[in-house]
XYZ file of C-alpha atoms in Angstrom:
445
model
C 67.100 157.369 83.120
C 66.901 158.756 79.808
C 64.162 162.014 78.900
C 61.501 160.079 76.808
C 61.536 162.702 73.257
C 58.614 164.849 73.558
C 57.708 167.993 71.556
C 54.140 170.211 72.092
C 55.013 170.188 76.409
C 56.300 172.690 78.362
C 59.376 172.976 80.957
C 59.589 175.585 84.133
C 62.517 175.602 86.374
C 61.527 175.858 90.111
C 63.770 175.967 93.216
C 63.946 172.293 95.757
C 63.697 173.762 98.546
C 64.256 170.304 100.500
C 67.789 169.599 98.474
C 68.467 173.821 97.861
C 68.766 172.367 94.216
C 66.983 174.172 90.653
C 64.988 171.514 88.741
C 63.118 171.481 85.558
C 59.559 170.082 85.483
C 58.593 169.306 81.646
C 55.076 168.652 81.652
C 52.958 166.247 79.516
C 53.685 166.334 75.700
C 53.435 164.277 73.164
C 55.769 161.287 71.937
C 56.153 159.815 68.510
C 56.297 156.050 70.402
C 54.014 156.826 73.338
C 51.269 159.134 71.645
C 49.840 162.112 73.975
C 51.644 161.950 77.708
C 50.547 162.734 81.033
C 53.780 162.082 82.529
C 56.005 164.623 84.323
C 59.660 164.450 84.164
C 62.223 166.649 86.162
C 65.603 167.085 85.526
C 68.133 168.576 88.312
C 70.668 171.027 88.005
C 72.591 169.762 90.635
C 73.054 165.890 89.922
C 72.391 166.535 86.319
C 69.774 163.384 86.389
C 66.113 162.864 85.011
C 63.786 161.450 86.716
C 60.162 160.208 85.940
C 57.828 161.594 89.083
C 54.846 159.232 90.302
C 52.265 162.041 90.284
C 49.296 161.649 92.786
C 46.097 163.891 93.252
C 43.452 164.318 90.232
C 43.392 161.793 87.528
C 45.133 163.418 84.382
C 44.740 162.399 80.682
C 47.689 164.226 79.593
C 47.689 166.815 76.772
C 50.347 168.887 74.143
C 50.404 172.472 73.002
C 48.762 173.395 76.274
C 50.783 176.023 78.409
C 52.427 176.848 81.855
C 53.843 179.141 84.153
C 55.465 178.702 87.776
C 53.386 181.169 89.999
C 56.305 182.268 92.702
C 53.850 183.372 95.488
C 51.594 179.853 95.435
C 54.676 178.136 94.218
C 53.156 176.071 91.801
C 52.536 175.778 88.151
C 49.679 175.924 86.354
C 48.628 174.193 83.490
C 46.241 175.507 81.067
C 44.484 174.900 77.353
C 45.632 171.981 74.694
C 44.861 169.321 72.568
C 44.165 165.905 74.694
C 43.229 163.012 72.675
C 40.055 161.733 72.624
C 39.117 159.177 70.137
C 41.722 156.602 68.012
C 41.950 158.913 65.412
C 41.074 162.172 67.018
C 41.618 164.675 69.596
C 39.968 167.595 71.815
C 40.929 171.436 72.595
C 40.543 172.037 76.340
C 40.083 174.929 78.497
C 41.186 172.459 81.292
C 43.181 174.386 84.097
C 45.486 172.157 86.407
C 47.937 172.769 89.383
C 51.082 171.103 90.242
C 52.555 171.158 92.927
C 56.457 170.084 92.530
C 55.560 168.215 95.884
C 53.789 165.769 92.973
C 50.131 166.608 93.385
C 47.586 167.491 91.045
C 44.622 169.469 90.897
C 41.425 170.624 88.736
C 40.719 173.933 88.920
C 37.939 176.687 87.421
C 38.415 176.158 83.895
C 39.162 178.808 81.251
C 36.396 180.663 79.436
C 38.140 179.619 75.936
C 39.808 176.280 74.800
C 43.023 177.200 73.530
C 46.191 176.183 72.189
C 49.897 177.521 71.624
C 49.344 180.528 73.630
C 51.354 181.407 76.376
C 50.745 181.731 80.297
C 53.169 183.990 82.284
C 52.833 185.302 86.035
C 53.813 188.859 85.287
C 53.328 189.445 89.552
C 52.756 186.490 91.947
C 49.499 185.331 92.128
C 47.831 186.591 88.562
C 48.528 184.048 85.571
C 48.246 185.716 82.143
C 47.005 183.904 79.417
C 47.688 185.836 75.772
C 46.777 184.655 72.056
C 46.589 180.781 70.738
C 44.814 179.267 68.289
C 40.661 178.271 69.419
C 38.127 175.728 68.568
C 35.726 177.669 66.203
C 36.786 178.565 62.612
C 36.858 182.154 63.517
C 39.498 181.176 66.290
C 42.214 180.563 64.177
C 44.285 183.412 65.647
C 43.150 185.065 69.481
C 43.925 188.499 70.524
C 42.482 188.001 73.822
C 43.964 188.443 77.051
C 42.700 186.285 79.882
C 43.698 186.632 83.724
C 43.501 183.838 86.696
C 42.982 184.925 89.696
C 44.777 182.052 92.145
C 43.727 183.417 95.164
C 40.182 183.589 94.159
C 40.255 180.814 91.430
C 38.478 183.175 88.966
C 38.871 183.712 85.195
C 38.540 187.398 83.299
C 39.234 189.352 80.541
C 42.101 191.999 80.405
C 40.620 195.066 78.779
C 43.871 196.067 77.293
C 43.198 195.508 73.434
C 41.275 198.285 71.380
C 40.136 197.162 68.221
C 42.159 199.153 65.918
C 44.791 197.000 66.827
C 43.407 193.535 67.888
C 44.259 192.691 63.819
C 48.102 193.296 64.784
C 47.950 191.225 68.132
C 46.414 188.104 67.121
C 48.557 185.268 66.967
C 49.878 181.726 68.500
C 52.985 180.193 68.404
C 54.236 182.790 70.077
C 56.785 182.929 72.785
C 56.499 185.735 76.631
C 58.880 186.469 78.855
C 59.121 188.747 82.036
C 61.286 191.212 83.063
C 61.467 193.866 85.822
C 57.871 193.685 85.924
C 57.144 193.952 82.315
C 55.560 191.809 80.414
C 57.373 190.837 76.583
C 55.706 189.077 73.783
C 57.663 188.033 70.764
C 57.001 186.598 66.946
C 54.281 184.042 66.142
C 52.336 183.637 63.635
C 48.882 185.141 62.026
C 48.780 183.287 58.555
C 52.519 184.739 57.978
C 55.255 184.395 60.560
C 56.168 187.516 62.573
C 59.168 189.326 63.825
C 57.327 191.940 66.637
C 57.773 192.459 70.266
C 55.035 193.790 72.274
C 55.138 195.250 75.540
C 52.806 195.274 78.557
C 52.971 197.640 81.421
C 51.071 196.301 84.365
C 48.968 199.047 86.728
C 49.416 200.027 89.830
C 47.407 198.688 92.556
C 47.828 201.875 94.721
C 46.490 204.570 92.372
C 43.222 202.625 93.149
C 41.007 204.126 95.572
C 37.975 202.566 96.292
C 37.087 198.711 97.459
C 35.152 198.020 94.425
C 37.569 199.178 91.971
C 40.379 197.499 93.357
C 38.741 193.915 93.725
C 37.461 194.549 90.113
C 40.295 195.528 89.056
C 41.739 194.219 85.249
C 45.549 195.697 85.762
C 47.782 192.739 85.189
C 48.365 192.278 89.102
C 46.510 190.922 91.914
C 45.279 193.446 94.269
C 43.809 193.324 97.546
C 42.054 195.557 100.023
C 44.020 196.041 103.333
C 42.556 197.081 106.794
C 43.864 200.481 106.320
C 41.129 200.854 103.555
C 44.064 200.926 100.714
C 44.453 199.136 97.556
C 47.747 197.194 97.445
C 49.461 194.677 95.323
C 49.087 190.829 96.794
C 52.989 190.203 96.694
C 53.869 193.340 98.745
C 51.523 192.374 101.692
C 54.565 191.010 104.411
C 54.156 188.032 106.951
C 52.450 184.613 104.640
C 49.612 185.933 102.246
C 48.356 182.120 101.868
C 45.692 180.196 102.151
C 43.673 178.462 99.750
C 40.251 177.701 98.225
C 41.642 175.204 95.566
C 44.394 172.829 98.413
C 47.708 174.959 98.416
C 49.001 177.637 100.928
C 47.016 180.649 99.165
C 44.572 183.424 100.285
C 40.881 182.117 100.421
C 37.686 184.225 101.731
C 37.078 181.513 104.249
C 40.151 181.667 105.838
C 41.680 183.822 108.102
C 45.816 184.966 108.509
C 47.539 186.944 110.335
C 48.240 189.980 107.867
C 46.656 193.262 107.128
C 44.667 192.145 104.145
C 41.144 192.916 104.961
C 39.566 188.986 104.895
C 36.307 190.192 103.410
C 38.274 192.008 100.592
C 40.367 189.741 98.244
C 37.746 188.463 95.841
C 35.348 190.321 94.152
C 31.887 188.647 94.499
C 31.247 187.648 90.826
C 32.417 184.486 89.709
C 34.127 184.107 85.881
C 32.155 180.803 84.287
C 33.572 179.354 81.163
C 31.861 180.898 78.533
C 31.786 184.119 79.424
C 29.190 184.297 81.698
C 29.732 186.923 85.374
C 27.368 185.439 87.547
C 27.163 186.438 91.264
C 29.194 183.815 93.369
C 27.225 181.600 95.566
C 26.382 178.228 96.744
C 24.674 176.923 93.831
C 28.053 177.989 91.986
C 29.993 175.859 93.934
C 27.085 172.520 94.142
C 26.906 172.140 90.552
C 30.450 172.018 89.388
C 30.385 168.678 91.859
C 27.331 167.563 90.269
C 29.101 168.121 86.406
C 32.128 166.494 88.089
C 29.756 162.845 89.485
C 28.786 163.332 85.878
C 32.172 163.002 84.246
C 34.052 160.552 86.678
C 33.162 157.364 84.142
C 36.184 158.847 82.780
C 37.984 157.653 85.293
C 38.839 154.744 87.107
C 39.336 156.375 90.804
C 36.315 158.570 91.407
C 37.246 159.767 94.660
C 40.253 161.113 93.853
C 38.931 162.932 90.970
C 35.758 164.040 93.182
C 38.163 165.437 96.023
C 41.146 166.762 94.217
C 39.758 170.060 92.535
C 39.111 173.819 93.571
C 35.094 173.313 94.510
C 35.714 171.358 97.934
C 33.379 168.617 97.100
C 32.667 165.726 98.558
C 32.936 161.696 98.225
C 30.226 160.010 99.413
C 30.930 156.538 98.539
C 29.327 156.288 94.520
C 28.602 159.874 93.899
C 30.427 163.325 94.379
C 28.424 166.540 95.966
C 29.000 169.372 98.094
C 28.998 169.128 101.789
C 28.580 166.155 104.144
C 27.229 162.862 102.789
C 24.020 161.610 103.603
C 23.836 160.167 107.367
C 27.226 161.294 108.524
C 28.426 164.083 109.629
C 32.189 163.833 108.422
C 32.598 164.817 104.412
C 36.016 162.963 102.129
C 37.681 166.282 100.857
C 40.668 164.872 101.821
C 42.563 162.957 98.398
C 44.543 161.139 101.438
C 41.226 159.317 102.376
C 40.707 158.119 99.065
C 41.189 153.961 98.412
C 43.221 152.975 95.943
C 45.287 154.797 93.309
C 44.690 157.618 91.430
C 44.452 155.443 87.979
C 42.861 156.393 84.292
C 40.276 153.909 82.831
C 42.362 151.941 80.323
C 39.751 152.757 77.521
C 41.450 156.450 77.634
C 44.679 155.028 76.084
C 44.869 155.249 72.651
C 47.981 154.164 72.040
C 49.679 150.591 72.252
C 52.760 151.624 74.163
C 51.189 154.110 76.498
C 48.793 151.545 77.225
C 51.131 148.656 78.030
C 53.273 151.016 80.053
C 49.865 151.188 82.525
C 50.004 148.320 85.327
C 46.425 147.466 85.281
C 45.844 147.555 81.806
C 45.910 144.929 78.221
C 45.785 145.882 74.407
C 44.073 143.731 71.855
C 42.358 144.397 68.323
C 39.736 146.564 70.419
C 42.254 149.031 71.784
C 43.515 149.236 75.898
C 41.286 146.875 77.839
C 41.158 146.663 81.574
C 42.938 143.193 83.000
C 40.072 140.810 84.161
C 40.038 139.688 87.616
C 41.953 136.533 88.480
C 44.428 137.114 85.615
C 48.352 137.745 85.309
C 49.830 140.722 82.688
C 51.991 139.108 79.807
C 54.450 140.022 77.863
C 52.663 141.958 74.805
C 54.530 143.728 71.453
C 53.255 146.626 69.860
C 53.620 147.004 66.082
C 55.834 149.542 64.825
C 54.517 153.265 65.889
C 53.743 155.648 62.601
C 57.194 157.469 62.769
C 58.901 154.462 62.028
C 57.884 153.964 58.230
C 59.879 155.772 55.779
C 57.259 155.274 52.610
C 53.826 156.102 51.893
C 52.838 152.752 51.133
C 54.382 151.382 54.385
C 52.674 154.390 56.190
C 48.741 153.936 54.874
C 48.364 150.481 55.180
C 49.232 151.177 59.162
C 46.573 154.127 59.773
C 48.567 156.493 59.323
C 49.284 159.632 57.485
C 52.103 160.426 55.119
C 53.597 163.604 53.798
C 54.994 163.751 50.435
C 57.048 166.794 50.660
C 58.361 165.906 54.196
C 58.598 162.122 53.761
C 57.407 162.071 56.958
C 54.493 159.319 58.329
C 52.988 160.259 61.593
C 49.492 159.767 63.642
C 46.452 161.606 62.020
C 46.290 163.436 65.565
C 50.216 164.512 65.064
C 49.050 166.880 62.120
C 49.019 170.335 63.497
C 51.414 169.289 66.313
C 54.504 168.363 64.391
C 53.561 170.667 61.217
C 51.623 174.085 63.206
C 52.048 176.397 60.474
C 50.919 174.726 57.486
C 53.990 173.317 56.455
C 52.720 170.135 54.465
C 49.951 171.026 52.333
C 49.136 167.694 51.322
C 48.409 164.795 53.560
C 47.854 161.151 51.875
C 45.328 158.662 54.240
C 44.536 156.228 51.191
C 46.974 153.546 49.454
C 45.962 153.980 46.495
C 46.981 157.745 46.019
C 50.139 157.395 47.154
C 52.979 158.131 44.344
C 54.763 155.309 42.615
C 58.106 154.603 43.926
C 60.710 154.562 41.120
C 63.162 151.968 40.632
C 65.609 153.914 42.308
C 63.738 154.486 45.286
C 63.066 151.008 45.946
């Protein structure tokens, strides 16, 4: 097969370990013909093929601009931030975290304290993701200095207290691009209102000039360390025999679970629990039953439930129409399990807001109202889809389709393309009405 043409996704290269073969996973994007994507294609090194993978696990809507990073220690990648579209006409910043396993399954994990966009996510040391810059939602957002940390093994957000403010000014930026080395952490270019030609460098701590329990589970040092049974602070990836076991579905350290290895079991999370928004609030129960209850909130979005319900980091529970925490009412067995789920794992069709992408969807129909579920009892035709935005070449052509045009660029795309195709303020002047756009002259037409 040919790559569909994507820009706004990411790619990570990861190691097969069934065929001993490198592959690249290129995740989501978004496509002038097919609008935003949740698709994820992989191309391999060693028969030099793409292939389109049928992804299974939680329901996703697909995004662009969002990052992701290949932890080596879970081995899987995780997805974080973007825009997703969420209207026609419109679309939404997330602080939606996902991971993907190259195994094809998907999950929803603790979601970021900020929605963000062209930053970048790097595992400087298996097992801590770091999140640095982007662009946010609020007006005051337009350029992030932050640093954020996940915590895999405890599937916990926090701040990295590595930025004084004399210099946050300097450090603020998206569009950037990171890359590790030796352990070190590199950040290059971007752009703050101008574009930029710096490199910053960040030198993670050490886990063993920690000394105490409490400083070393609250530690902020750009690795993950644990406590061991010898009452020492050490760094997760240097812990031998299989430091995995997980909260949130993979093979990864969780405070529940018990391995044979000298990491103290009581002593790889701190008890405080990251909530989006900034909030440290002491972990417990009610922490874990209302994310379910949020979640039985939010699964009209989807047309699955239970595989939306069962395939995220809070262990909750299907119970036939609703999603909790625990076992459901008059049984003693609970559905965590995405395997016991009926059916496919499929999106609503009124979440497709584009013909194409909505057509490409086996259950689905588009008509003057949008994507449209199939009714029962009938058979999918053979539908067209008029000619996507990117396809007219004049203003005129462009406007009369929905669509927006650029003078300078002579380029027509979607209204939710804007920011994707031109980040940095390259068109200044966008034309949505007929009526203003320039007359042609004989020559041009």
């Amino acid at each position: 097969m040919r790559p569909l043409k994507v820009i706004g996704h990411t790619a990570n290269v990861v190691m097969d370990n069934a065929k001993r073969n490198e592959k690249m996973v290129v995740i989501f994007g978004y496509s002038t013909e097919y609008g935003v994507l949740n698709t994820v294609q992989e191309f391999n090194f060693g028969t030099r093929q793409w292939r389109l993978v049928k992804t299974r696990g939680f329901p996703v809507t697909g995004s662009y601009g969002h990052s992701s990073s290949w932890d080596p220690l879970s081995r899987k990648i995780y997805v974080v931030g973007g825009y997703r579209s969420a209207e026609p006409a419109g679309h939404q910043l997330t602080n939606t975290l996902y991971s993907y396993d190259p195994a094809s399954r998907t999950r929803l994990l603790n979601p970021a304290p900020l929605a963000l966009s062209q930053h970048s996510a790097t595992f400087l040391s298996g097992g801590l993701m770091m999140v640095f810059g982007g662009r946010g939602a609020a007006s005051h957002q337009c350029y992030l200095a932050e640093v954020l940390s996940y915590d895999v093994a405890c599937d916990k957000w926090g701040y990295l207290p590595i930025l004084r403010k004399p210099f946050q000014t300097d450090l603020a930026r998206f569009g950037h691009s990171a890359v590790t080395s030796r352990g070190l952490l590199y950040i290059y270019g971007g752009f703050d209102g101008q574009m930029k030609a710096d490199i910053l460098k960040f030198t993670p701590g050490r886990c063993e000039n920690v000394t105490t329990l409490g400083e070393c589970l609250n530690s902020r040092l750009g690795v993950k360390c644990v406590w061991t049974t010898e009452q020492t602070c050490s760094t997760i990836t240097d812990m031998p025999g299989d430091p995995t076991a997980s909260a949130h579905g993979g093979n990864y350290l969780g405070e529940d679970h018990t391995v044979s290895h000298p990491v103290d079991e009581r002593a790889r999370c701190d008890r405080w629990t990251f909530l989006a928004g900034g909030v440290m609030r002491s972990a417990s129960l009610g922490d874990r039953i209302t994310p379910c209850l949020v979640f039985g909130a939010m699964l009209s979005a989807w047309k699955s439930d239970c595989h939306s319900c069962t395939q995220t980091s809070y262990k909750c529970t299907w119970c036939g129409d609703r999603c909790t925490l625990g076992f459901c009412e008059g049984s003693n067995k609970a559905n965590e399990a995405n395997d016991h789920c009926e059916g496919k794992s499929t999106i609503k069709c009124s979440k497709w807001f584009n013909c194409k992408s909505c057509l490409a969807q086996e259950h689905c129909v588009w008509d003057q109202y949008g994507c449209q579920d199939i009714a029962d009892g009938f058979k999918k035709e053979t539908q067209t889809c008029p000619a996507a935005c990117s396809e007219h070449s004049t203003c005129t052509e462009c406007t009369t389709e929905e669509c927006v045009w650029c003078e300078s660029k002579k380029r027509c795309v979607e209204s939710i393309a804007e920011q994707l195709i031109f980040p940095y303020g390259e068109c200044p002047i966008w034309t949505t009405d007929t009526s203003r756009c320039p007359r042609q002259s004989k020559d041009d037409s």
